[in-house]
Short mmCIF file of C-alpha atoms in Angstrom, two decimals:
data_model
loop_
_atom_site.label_atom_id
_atom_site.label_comp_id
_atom_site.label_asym_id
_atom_site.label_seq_id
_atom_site.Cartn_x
_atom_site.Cartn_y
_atom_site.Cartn_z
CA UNK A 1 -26.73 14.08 -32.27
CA UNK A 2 -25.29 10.93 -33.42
CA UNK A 3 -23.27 10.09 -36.99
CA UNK A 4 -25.36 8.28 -39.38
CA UNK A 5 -24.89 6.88 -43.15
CA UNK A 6 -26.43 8.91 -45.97
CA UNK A 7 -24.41 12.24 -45.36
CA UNK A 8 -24.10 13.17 -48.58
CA UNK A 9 -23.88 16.63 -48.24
CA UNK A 10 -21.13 16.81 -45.77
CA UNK A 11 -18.80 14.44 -47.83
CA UNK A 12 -19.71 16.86 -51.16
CA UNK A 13 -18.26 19.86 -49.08
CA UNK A 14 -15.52 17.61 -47.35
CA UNK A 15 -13.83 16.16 -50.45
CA UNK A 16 -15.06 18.82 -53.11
CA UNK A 17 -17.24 16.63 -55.32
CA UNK A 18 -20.87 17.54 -56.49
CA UNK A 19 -23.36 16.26 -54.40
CA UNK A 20 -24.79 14.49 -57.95
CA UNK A 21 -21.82 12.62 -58.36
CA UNK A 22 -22.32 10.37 -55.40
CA UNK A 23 -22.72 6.86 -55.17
CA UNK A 24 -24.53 6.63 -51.83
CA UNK A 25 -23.57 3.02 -50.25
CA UNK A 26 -23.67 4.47 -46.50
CA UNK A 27 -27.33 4.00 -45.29
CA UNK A 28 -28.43 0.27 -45.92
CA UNK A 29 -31.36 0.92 -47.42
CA UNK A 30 -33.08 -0.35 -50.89
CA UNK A 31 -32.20 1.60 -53.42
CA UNK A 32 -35.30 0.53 -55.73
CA UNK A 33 -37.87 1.38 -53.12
CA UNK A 34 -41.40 1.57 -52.84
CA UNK A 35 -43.37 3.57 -56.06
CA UNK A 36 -45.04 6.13 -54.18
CA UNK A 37 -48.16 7.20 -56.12
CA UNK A 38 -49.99 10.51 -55.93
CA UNK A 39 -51.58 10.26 -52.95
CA UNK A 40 -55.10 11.73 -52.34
CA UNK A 41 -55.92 15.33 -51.32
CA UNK A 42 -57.57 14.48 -48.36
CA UNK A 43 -54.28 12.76 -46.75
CA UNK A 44 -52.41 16.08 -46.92
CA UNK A 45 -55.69 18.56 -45.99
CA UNK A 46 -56.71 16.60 -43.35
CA UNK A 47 -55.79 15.29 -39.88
CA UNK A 48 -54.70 11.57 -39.97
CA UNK A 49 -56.66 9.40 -38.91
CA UNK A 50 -56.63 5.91 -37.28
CA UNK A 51 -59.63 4.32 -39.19
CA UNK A 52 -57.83 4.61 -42.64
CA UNK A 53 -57.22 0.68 -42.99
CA UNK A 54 -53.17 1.24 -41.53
CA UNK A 55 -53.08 -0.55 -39.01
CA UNK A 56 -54.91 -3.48 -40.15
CA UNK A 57 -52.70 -3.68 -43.09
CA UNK A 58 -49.65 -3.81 -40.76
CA UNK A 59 -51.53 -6.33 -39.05
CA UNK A 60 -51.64 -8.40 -42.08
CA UNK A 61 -48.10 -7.70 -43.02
CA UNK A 62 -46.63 -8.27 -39.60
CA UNK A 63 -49.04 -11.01 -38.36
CA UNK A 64 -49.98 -9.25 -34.90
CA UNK A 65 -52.50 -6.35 -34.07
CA UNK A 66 -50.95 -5.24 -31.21
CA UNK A 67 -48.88 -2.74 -33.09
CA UNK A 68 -48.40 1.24 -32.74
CA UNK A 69 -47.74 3.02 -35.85
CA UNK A 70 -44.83 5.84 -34.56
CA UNK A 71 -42.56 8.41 -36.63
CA UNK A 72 -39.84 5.77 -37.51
CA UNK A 73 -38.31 3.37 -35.07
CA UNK A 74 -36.66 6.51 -33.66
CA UNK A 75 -39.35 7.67 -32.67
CA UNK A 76 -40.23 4.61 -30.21
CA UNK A 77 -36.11 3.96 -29.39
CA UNK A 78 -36.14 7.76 -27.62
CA UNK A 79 -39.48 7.41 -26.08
CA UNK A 80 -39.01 3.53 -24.52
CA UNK A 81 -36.29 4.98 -21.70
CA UNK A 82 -39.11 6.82 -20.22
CA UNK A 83 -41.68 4.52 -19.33
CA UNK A 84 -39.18 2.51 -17.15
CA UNK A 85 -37.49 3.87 -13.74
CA UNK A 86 -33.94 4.12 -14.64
CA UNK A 87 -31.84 0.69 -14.50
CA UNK A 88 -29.55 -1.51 -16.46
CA UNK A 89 -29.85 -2.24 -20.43
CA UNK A 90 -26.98 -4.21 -22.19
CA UNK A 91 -26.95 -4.06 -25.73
CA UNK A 92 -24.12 -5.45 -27.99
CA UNK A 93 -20.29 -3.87 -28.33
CA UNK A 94 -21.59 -2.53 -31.93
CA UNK A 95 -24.82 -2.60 -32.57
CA UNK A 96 -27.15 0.86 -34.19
CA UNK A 97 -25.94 3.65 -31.45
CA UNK A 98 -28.89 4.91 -31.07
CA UNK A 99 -30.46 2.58 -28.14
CA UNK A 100 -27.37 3.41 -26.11
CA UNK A 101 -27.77 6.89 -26.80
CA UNK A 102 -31.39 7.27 -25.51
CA UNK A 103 -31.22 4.80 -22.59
CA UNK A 104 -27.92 6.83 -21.24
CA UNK A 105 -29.73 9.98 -21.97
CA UNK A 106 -32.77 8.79 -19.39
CA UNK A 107 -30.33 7.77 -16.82
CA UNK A 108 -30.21 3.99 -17.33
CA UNK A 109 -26.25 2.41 -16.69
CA UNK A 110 -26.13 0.86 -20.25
CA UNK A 111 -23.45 -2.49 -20.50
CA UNK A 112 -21.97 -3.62 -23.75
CA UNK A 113 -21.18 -7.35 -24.04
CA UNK A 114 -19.74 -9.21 -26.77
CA UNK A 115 -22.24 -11.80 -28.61
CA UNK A 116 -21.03 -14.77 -26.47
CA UNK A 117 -21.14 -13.23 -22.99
CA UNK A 118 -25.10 -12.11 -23.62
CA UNK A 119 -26.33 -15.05 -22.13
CA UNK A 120 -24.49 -14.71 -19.06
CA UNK A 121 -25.49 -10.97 -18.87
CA UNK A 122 -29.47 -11.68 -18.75
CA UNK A 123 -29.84 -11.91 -15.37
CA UNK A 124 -28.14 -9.09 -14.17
CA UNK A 125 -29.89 -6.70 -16.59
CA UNK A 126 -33.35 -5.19 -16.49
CA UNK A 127 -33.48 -4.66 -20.26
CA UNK A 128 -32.03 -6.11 -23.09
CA UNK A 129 -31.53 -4.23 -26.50
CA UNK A 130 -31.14 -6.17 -29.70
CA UNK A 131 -30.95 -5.14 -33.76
CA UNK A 132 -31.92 -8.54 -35.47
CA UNK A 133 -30.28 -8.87 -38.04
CA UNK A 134 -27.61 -6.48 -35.94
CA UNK A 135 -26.75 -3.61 -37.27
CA UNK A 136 -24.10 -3.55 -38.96
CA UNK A 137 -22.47 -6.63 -38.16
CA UNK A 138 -25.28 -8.30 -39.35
CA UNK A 139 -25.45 -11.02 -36.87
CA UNK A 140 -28.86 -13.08 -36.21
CA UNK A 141 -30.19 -13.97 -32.85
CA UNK A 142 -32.78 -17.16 -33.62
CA UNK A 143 -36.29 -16.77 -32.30
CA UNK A 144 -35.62 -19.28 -29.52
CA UNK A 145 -32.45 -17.49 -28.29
CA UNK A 146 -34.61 -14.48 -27.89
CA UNK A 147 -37.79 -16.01 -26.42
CA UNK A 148 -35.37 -17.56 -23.73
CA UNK A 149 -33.67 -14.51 -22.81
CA UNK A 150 -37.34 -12.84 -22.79
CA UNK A 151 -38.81 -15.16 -20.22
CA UNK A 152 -35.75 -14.83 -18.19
CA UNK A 153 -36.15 -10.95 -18.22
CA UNK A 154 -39.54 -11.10 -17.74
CA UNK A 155 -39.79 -13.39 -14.61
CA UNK A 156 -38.32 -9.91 -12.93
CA UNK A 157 -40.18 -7.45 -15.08
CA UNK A 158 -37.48 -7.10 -17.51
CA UNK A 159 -37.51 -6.21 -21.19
CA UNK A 160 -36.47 -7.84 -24.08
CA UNK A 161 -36.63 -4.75 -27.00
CA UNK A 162 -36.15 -6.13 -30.62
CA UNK A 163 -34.83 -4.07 -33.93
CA UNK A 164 -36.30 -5.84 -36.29
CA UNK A 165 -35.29 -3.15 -38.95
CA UNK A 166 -33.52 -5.27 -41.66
CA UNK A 167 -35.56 -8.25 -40.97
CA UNK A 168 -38.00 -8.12 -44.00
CA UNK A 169 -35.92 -10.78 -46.13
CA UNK A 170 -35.87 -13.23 -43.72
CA UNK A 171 -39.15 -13.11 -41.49
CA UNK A 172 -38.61 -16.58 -40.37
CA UNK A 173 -36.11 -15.45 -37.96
CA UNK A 174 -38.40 -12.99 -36.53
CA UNK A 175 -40.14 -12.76 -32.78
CA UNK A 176 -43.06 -11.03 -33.82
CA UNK A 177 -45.35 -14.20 -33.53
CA UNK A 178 -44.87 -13.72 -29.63
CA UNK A 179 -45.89 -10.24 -29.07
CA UNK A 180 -48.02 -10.04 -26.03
CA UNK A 181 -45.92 -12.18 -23.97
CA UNK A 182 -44.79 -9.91 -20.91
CA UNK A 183 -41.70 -8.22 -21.76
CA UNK A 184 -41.24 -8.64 -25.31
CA UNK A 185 -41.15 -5.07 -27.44
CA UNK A 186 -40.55 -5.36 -31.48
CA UNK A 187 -39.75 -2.55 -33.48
CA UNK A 188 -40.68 -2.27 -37.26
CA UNK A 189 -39.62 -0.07 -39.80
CA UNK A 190 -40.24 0.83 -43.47
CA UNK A 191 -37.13 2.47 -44.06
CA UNK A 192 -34.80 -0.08 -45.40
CA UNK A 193 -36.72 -2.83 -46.77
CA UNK A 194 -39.71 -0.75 -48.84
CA UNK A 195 -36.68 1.84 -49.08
CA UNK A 196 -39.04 4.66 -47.40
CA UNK A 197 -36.67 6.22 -44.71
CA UNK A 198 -37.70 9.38 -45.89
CA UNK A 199 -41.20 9.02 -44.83
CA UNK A 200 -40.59 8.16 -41.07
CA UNK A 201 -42.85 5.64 -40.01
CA UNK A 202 -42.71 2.62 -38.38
CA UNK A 203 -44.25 0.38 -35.82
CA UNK A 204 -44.33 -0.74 -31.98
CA UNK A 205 -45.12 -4.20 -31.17
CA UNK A 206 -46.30 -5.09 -27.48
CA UNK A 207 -48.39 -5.47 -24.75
CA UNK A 208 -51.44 -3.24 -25.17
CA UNK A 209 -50.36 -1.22 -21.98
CA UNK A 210 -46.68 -0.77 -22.85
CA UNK A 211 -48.73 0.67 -26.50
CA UNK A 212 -51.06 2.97 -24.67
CA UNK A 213 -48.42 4.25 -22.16
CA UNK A 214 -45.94 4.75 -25.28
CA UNK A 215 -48.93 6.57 -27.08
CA UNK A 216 -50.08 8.66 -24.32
CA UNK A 217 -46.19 9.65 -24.67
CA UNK A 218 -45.93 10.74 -28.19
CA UNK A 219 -49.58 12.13 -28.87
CA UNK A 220 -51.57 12.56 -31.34
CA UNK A 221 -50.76 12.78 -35.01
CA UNK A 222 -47.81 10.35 -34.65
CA UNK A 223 -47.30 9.68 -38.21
CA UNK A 224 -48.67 12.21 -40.96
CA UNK A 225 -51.43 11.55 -43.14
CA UNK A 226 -49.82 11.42 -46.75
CA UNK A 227 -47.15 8.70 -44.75
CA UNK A 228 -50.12 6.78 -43.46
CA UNK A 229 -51.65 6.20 -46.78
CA UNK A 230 -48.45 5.75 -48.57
CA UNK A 231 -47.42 2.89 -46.28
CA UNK A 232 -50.89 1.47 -45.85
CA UNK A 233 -50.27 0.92 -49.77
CA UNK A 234 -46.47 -0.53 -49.71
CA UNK A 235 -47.68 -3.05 -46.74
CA UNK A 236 -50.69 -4.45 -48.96
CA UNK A 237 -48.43 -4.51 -52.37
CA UNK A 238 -47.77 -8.26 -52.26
CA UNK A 239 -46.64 -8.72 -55.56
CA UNK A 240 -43.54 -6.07 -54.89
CA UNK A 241 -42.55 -7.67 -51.87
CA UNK A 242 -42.03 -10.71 -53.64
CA UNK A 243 -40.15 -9.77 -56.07
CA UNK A 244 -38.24 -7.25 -53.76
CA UNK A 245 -37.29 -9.91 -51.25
CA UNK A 246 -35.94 -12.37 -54.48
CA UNK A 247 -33.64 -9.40 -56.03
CA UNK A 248 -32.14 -7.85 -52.32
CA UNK A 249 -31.39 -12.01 -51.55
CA UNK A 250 -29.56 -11.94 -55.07
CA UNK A 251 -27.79 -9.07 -54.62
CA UNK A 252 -26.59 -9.54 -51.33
CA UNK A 253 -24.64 -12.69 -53.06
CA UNK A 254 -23.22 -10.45 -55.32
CA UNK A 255 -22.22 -7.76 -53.33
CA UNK A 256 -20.23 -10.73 -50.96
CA UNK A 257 -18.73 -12.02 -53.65
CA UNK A 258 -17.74 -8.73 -55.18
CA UNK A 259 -16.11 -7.76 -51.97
CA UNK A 260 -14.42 -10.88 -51.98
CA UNK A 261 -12.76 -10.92 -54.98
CA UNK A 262 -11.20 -7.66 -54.22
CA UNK A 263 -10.44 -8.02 -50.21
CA UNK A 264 -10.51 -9.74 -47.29
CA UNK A 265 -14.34 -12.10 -47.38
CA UNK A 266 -17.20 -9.94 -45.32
CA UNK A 267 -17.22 -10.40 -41.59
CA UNK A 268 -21.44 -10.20 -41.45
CA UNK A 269 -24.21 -8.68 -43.20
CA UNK A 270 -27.80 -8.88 -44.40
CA UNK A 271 -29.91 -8.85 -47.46
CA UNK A 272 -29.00 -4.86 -47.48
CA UNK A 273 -25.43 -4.70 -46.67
CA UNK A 274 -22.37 -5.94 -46.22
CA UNK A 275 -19.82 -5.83 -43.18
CA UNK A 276 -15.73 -5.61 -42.67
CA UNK A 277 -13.72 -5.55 -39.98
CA UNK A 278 -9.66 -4.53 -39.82
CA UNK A 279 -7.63 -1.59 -39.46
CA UNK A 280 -7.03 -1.50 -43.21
CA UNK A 281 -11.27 -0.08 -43.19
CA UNK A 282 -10.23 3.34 -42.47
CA UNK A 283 -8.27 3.86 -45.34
CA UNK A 284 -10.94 1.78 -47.72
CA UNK A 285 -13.57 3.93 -46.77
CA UNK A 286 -11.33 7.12 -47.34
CA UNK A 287 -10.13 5.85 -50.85
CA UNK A 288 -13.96 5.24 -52.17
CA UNK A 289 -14.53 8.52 -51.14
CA UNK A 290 -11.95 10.74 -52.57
CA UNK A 291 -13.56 9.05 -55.91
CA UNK A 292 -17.28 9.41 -54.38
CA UNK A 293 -18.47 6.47 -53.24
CA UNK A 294 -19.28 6.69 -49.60
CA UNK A 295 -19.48 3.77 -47.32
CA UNK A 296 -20.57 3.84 -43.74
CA UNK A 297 -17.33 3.75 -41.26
CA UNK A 298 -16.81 2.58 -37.90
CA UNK A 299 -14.23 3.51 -35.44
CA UNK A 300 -14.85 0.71 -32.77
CA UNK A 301 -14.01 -1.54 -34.06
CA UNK A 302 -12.52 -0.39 -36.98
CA UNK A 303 -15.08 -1.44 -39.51
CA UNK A 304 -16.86 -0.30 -42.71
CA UNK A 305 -20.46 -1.05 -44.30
CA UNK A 306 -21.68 -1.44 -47.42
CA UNK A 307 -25.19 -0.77 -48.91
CA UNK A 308 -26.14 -2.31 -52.18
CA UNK A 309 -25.80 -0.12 -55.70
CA UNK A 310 -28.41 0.51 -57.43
CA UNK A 311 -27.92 -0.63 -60.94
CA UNK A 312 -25.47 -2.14 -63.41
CA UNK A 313 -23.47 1.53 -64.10
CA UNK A 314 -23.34 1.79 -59.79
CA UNK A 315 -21.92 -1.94 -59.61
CA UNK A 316 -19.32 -1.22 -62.10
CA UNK A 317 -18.35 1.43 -60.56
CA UNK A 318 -18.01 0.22 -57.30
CA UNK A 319 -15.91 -2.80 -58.89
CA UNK A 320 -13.85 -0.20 -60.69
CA UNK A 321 -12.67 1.67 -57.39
CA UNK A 322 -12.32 -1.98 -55.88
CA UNK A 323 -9.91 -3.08 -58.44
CA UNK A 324 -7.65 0.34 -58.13
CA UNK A 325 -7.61 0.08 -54.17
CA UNK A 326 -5.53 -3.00 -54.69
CA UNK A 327 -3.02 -2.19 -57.39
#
């Protein structure tokens, strides 16, 4: 399987520091996530169900009903390879491995293309694979880029698939208000904005047969009952969203700046992270952790990602190590 941030027990045992003594900044995720309340008996005792108000609160959330809840966007990124006959995908030089990974897998040729050549590359591909904001260079593809490309895919039964994982800060650059136009597949998640990767659910957005072919797929039971009623609850919590979306927009501004002040200005990021590029990354990353801060690393291109701390003892401490990297 593929690397991924938040591997905080392997750094504990590589660079002999308690696990507890970590300042996790390698997944990109809020780290003041949803309140999960106690949940009611009858989501862990029984078998979940679809007509416990889930997916019309994603509805609401999202602004489309043609949705498929699924275990986490992973869920849907291994499963979409199959319902195609193999052919080619292009997806960015660095974007979340994981599309690559599954499309390869299923025998599709996957092509990697630098931002500025995607255009070009539409009509010789049969689908397209975008993270919007991308992950982790945090690059943003407007709504009319990507309804362009889709029509151009779709005129020869091509797909345009969407990773709209770190969109939740800045909906107004999201596709989701053209879901059911041929083509077009948007994937959802709860992980980094409501700060719920643990629970693994997500959604599917598409045309109703690419949902029911994707569902007959993964079967029943998709996503468990206590995660059903736990994100029914987060998607209807208005009032936290709010005030979620006006401290990770905040803190995103500091985070910049902080890096700033101490490097080289971030090449890219989003309301969660931060992103820079250079061969002096490598030995960055390695000097936060020897003092246990982990950041997410990159070999190609040499790169590093930051998540945001947590609170003011986390910030300082990050700005601490900063500060001694450059003596």
């Amino acid at each position: 399987m593929l690397e991924h941030g938040g591997g905080v027990i392997a750094a504990a045992r590589r660079y002999g520091i308690p696990e507890r003594d970590w300042l996790d900044l390698s997944t990109g995720l809020n780290p003041h996530g949803w309140p999960v309340p106690a949940l009611p008996a009858d989501a862990w005792q029984r078998l979940p169900e679809t007509n416990d108000g889930l997916e019309q609160a994603a509805a609401a959330y999202y602004g489309s009903a043609l949705l498929l809840p699924v275990a986490g966007s992973q869920a849907a990124i291994q499963t979409l390879p199959l319902l195609r006959a193999p052919g080619t995908a292009g997806l960015l030089n660095l974007s979340y491995a994981e599309h690559a990974y599954a499309w390869e897998r299923r025998g599709h040729q996957v092509q990697r293309f630098a931002p500025s050549e995607l255009d070009a590359a539409v009509n010789t591909l049969d689908v397209l694979l975008l993270c919007n904001p991308n992950n982790p260079t945090g690059q943003m593809f407007t709504p009319e880029q990507l309804e362009g490309w889709r029509q151009r895919l779709a005129m020869r039964g091509g797909w345009l698939v969407v990773d709209e994982a770190f969109m939740d800060c800045t909906p107004q650059f999201s596709i989701l208000n053209k879901v059911g136009a041929p083509g077009l597949i948007v994937l959802r998640s709860v992980g980094k904005f409501f700060g719920l990767a643990g629970i693994r659910a997500g959604f599917v957005f598409a045309w109703r047969e690419l949902l029911d072919a994707l569902q007959e797929e993964l079967g029943p039971w998709a996503v468990s009952g206590p995660a059903r009623a736990a994100v029914k609850l987060a998607l209807q919590d208005m009032a936290w969203q709010q005030q979620t979306r006006a401290r990770l927009t905040a803190d995103r501004e500091r985070l910049a700046s902080l890096l700033n002040r101490y490097g080289p200005t971030p090449h890219g990021g989003c309301a969660l992270f931060q992103w820079l590029a250079g061969p002096h990354t490598f030995a960055a990353h390695t000097f936060l952790a020897e003092r246990g801060i982990l950041t997410r690393y990159f070999a190609e291109p040499e790169s590093i990602r930051f998540g945001l701390p947590a609170n003011e003892a986390d910030w300082q401490r990050l700005e601490t190590a900063l500060a001694a990297y450059l003596l």
